[in-house]
mmCIF file with all atom_site columns, C-alpha atoms in Angstrom:
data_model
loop_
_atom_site.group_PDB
_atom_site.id
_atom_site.type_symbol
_atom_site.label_atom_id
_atom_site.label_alt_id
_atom_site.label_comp_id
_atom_site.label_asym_id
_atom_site.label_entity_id
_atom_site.label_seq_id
_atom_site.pdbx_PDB_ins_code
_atom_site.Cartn_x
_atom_site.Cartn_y
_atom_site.Cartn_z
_atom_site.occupancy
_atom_site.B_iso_or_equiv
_atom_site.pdbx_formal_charge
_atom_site.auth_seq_id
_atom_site.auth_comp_id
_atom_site.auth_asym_id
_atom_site.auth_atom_id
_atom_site.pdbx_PDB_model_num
ATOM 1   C CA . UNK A 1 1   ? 132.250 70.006  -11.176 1.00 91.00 ? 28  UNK A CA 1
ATOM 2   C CA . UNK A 1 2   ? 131.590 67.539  -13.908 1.00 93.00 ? 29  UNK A CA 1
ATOM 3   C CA . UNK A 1 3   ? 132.881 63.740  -13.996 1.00 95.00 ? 30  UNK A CA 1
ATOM 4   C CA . UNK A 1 4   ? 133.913 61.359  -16.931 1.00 96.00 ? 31  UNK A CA 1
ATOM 5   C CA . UNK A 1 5   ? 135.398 58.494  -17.344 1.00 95.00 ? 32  UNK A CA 1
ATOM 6   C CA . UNK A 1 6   ? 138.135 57.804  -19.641 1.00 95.00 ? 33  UNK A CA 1
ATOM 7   C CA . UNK A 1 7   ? 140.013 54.593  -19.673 1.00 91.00 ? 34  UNK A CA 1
ATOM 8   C CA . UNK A 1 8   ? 144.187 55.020  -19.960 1.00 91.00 ? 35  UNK A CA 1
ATOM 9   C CA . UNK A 1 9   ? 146.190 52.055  -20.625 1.00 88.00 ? 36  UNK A CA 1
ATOM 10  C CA . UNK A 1 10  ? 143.265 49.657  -20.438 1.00 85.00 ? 37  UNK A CA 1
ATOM 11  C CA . UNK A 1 11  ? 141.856 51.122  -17.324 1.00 90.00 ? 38  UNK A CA 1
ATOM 12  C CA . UNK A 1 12  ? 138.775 53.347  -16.496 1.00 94.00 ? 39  UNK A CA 1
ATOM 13  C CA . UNK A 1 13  ? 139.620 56.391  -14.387 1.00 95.00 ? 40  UNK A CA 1
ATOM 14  C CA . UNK A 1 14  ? 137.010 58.641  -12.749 1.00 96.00 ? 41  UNK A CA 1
ATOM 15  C CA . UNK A 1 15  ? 137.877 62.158  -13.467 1.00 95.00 ? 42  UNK A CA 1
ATOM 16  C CA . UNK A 1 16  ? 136.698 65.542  -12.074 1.00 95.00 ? 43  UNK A CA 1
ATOM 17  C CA . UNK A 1 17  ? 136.870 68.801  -14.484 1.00 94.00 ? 44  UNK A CA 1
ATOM 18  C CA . UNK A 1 18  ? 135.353 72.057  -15.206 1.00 94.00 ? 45  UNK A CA 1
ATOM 19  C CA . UNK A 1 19  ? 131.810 71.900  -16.701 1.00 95.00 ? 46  UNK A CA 1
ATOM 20  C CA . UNK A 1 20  ? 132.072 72.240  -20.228 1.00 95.00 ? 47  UNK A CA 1
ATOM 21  C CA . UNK A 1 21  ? 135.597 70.814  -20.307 1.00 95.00 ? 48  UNK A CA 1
ATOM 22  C CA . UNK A 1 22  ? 134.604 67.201  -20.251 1.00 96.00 ? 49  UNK A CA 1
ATOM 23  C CA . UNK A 1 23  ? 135.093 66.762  -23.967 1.00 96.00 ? 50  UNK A CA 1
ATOM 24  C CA . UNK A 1 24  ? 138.528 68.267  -23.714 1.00 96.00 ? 51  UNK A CA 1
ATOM 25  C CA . UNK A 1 25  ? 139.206 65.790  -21.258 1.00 95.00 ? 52  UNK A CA 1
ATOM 26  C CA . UNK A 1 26  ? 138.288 62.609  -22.137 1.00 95.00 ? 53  UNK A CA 1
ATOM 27  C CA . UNK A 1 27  ? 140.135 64.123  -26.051 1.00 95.00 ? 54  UNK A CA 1
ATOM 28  C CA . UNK A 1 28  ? 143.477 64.428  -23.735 1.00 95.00 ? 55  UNK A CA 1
ATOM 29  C CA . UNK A 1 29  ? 143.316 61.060  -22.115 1.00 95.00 ? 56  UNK A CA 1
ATOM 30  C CA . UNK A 1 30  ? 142.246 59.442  -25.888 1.00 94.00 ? 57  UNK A CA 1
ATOM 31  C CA . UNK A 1 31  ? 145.521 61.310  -27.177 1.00 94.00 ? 58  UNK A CA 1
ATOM 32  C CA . UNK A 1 32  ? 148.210 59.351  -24.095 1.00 94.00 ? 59  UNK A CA 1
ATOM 33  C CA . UNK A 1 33  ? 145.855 56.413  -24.750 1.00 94.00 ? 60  UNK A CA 1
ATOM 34  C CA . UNK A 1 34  ? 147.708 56.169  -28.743 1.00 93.00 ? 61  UNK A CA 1
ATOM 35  C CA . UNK A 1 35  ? 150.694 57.473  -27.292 1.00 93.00 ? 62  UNK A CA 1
ATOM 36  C CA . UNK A 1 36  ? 150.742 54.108  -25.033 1.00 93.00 ? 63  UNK A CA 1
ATOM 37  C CA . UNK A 1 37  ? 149.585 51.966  -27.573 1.00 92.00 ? 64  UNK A CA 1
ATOM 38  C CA . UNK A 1 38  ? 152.242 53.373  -29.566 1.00 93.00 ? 65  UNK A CA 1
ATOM 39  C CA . UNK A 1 39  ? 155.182 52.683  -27.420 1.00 93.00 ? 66  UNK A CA 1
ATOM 40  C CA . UNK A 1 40  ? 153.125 49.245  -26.528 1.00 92.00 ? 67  UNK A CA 1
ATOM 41  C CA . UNK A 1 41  ? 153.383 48.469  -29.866 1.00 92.00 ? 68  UNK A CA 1
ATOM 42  C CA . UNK A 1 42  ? 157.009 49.520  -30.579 1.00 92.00 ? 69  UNK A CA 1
ATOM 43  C CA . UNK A 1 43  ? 158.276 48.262  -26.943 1.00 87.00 ? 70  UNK A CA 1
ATOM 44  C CA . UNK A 1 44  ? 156.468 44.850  -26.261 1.00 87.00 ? 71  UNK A CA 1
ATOM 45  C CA . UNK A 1 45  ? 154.786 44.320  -22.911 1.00 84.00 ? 72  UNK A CA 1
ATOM 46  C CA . UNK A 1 46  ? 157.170 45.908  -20.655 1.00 87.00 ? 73  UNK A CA 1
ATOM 47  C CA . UNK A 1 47  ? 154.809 46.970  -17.758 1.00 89.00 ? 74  UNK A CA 1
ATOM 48  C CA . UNK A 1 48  ? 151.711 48.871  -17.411 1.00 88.00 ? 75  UNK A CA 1
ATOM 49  C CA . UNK A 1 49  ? 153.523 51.735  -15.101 1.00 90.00 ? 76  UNK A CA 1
ATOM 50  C CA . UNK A 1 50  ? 156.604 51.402  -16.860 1.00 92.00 ? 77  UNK A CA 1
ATOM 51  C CA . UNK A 1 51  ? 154.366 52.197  -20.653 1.00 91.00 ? 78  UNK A CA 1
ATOM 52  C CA . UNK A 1 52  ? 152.477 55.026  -18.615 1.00 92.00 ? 79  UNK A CA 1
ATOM 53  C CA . UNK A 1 53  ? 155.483 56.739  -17.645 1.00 94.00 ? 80  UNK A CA 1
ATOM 54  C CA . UNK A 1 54  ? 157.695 56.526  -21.064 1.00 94.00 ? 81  UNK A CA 1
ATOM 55  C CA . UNK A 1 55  ? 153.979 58.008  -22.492 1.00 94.00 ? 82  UNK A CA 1
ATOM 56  C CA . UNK A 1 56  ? 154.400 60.558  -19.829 1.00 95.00 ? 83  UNK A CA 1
ATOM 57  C CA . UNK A 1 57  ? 158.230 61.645  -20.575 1.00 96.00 ? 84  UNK A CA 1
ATOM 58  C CA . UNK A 1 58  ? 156.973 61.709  -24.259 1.00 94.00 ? 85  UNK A CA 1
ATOM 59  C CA . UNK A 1 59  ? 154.627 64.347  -23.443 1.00 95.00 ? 86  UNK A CA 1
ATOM 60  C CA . UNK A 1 60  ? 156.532 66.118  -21.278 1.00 96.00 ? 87  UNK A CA 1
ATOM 61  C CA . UNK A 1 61  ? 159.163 66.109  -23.672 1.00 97.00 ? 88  UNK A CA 1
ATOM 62  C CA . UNK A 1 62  ? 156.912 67.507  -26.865 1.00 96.00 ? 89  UNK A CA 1
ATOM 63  C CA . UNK A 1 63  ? 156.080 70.381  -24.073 1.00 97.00 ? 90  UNK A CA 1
ATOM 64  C CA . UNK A 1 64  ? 159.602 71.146  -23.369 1.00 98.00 ? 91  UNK A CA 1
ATOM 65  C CA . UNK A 1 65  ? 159.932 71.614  -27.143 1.00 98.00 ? 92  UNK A CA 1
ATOM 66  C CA . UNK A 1 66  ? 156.881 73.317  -27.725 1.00 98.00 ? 93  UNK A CA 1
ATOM 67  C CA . UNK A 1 67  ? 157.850 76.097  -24.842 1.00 98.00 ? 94  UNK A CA 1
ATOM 68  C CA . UNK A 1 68  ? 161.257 76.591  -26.466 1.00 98.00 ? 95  UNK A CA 1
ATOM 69  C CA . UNK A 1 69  ? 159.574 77.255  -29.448 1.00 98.00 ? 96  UNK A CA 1
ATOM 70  C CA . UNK A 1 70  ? 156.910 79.482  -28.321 1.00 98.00 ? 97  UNK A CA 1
ATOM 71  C CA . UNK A 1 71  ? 159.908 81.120  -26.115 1.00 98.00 ? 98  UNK A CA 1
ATOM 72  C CA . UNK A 1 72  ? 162.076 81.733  -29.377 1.00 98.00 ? 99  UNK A CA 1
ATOM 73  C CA . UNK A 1 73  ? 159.262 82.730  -31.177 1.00 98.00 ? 100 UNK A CA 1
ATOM 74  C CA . UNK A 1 74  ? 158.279 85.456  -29.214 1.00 98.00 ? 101 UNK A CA 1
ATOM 75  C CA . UNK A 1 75  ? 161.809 86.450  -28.837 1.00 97.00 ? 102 UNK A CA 1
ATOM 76  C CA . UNK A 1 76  ? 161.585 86.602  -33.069 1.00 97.00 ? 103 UNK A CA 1
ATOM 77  C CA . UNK A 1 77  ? 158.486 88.550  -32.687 1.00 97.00 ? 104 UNK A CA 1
ATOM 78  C CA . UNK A 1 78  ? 159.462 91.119  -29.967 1.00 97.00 ? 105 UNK A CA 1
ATOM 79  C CA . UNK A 1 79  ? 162.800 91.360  -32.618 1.00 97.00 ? 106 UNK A CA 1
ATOM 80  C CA . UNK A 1 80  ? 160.303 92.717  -35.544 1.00 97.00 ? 107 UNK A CA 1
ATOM 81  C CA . UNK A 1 81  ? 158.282 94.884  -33.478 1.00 97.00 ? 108 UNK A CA 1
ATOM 82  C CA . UNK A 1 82  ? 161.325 96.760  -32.488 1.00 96.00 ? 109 UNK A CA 1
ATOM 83  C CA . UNK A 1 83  ? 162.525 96.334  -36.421 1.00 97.00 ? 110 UNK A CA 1
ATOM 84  C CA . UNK A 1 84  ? 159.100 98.142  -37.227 1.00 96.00 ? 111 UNK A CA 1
ATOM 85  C CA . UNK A 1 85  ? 158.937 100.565 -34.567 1.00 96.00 ? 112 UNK A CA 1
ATOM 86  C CA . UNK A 1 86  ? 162.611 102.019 -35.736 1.00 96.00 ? 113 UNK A CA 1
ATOM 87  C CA . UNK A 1 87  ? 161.235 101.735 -39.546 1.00 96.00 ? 114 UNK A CA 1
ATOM 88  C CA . UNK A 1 88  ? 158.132 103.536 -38.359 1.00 96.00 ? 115 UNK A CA 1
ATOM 89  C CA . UNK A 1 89  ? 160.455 106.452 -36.876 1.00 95.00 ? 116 UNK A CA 1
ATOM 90  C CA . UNK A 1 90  ? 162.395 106.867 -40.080 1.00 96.00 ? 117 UNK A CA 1
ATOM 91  C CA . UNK A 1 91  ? 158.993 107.260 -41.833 1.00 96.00 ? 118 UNK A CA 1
ATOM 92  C CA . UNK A 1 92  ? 158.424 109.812 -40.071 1.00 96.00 ? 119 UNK A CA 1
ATOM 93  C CA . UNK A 1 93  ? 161.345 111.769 -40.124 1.00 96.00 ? 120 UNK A CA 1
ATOM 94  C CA . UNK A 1 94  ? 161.394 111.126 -43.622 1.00 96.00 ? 121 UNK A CA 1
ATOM 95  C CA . UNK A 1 95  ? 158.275 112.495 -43.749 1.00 97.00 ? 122 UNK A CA 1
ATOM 96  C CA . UNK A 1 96  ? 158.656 115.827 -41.833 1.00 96.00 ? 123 UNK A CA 1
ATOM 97  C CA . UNK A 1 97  ? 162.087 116.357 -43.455 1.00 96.00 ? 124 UNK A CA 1
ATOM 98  C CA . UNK A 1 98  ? 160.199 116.051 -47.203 1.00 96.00 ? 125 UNK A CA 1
ATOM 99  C CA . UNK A 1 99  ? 157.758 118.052 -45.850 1.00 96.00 ? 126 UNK A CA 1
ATOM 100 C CA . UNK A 1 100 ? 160.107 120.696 -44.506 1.00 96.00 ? 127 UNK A CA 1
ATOM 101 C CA . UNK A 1 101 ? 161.874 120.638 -47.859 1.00 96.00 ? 128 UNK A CA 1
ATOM 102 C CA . UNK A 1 102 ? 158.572 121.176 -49.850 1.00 96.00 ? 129 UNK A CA 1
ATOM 103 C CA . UNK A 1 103 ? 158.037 124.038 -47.896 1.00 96.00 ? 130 UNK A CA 1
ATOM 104 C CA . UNK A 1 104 ? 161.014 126.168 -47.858 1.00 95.00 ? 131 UNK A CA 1
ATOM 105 C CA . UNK A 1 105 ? 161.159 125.155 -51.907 1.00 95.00 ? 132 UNK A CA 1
ATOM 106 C CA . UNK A 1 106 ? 157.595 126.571 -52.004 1.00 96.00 ? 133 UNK A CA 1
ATOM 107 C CA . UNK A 1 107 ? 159.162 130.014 -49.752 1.00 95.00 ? 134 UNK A CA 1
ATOM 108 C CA . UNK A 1 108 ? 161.873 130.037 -52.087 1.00 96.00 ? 135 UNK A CA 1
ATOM 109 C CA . UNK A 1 109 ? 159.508 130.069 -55.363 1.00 95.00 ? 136 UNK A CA 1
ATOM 110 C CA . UNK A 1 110 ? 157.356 132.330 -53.663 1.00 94.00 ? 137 UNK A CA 1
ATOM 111 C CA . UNK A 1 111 ? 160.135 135.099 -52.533 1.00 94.00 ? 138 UNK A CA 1
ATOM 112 C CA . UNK A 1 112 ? 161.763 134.269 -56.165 1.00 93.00 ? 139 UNK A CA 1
ATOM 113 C CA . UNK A 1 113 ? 157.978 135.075 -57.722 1.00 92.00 ? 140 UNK A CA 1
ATOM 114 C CA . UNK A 1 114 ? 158.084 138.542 -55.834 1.00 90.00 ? 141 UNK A CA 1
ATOM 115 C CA . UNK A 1 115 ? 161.335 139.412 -57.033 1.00 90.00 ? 142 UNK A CA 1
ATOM 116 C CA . UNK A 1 116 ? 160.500 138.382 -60.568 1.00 89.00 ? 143 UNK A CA 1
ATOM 117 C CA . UNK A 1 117 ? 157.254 140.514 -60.318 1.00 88.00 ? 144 UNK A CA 1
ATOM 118 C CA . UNK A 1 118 ? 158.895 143.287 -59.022 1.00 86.00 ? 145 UNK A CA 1
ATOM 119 C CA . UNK A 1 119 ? 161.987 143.496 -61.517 1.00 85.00 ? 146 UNK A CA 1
ATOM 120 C CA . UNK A 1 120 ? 159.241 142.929 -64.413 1.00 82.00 ? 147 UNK A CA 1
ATOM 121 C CA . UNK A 1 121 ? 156.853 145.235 -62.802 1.00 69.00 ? 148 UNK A CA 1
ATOM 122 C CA . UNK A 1 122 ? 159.255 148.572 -62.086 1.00 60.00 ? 149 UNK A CA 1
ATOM 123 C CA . UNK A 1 123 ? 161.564 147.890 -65.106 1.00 54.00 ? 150 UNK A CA 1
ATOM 124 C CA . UNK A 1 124 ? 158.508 148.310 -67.808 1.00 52.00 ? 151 UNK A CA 1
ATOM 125 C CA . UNK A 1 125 ? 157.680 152.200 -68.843 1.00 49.00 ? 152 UNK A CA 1
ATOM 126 C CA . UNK A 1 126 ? 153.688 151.971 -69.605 1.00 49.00 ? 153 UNK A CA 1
ATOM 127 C CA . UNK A 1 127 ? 152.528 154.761 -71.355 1.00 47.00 ? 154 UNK A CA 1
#
């Protein structure tokens, strides 16, 4: 376990984290620090818990967003797989019934050829 400090609305806080994760901590308490100066700034002095918790809602109300929108947007994606899957499936039947087509075309020349050579073969007198 590592330890920083990072101050939040002008006071310094001993934190625990991961090791390795102390940078992404003391970046997360930076980032409510300017959301608290920001509502300090648009707000007045109204109260150092009453600043912390507005900062708070804030967040928690970008993350309500942000989980709608990750929600919808896998809904969107989970839409176009399906989407390509069924495209995907008439490829392929598109495919094998092209493929069936070129080959009884190719039976039909072929049984046509025979004929042809036959009828040209048995109706010419050589000699």
């Amino acid at each position: 376990m590592s330890h920083v400090n990072v101050t939040i609305n002008g006071r310094l806080y001993r934190m625990a984290c991961e090791e390795g994760q102390e940078n992404q901590l003391i970046d997360l308490a930076a980032s409510f620090e300017t959301r608290i100066e920001g509502l300090r700034g648009k707000f007045g002095e109204i109260g150092d818990a009453r600043l912390t918790v507005m900062a708070a809602l804030t967040v928690c109300d970008e993350l309500i967003d942000a989980t709608e929108r990750v929600r919808s947007l896998e809904q969107e994606l989970g839409a176009l797989r399906d989407v390509r899957m069924m495209a995907s499936d008439r490829a392929r039947a598109t495919q094998t019934a092209v493929a069936k087509a070129l080959n009884a075309a190719a039976d039909r020349i072929e049984k046509t050829t025979q004929v042809l050579n036959r009828t040209i073969g048995g109706g010419v007198a050589i000699g």
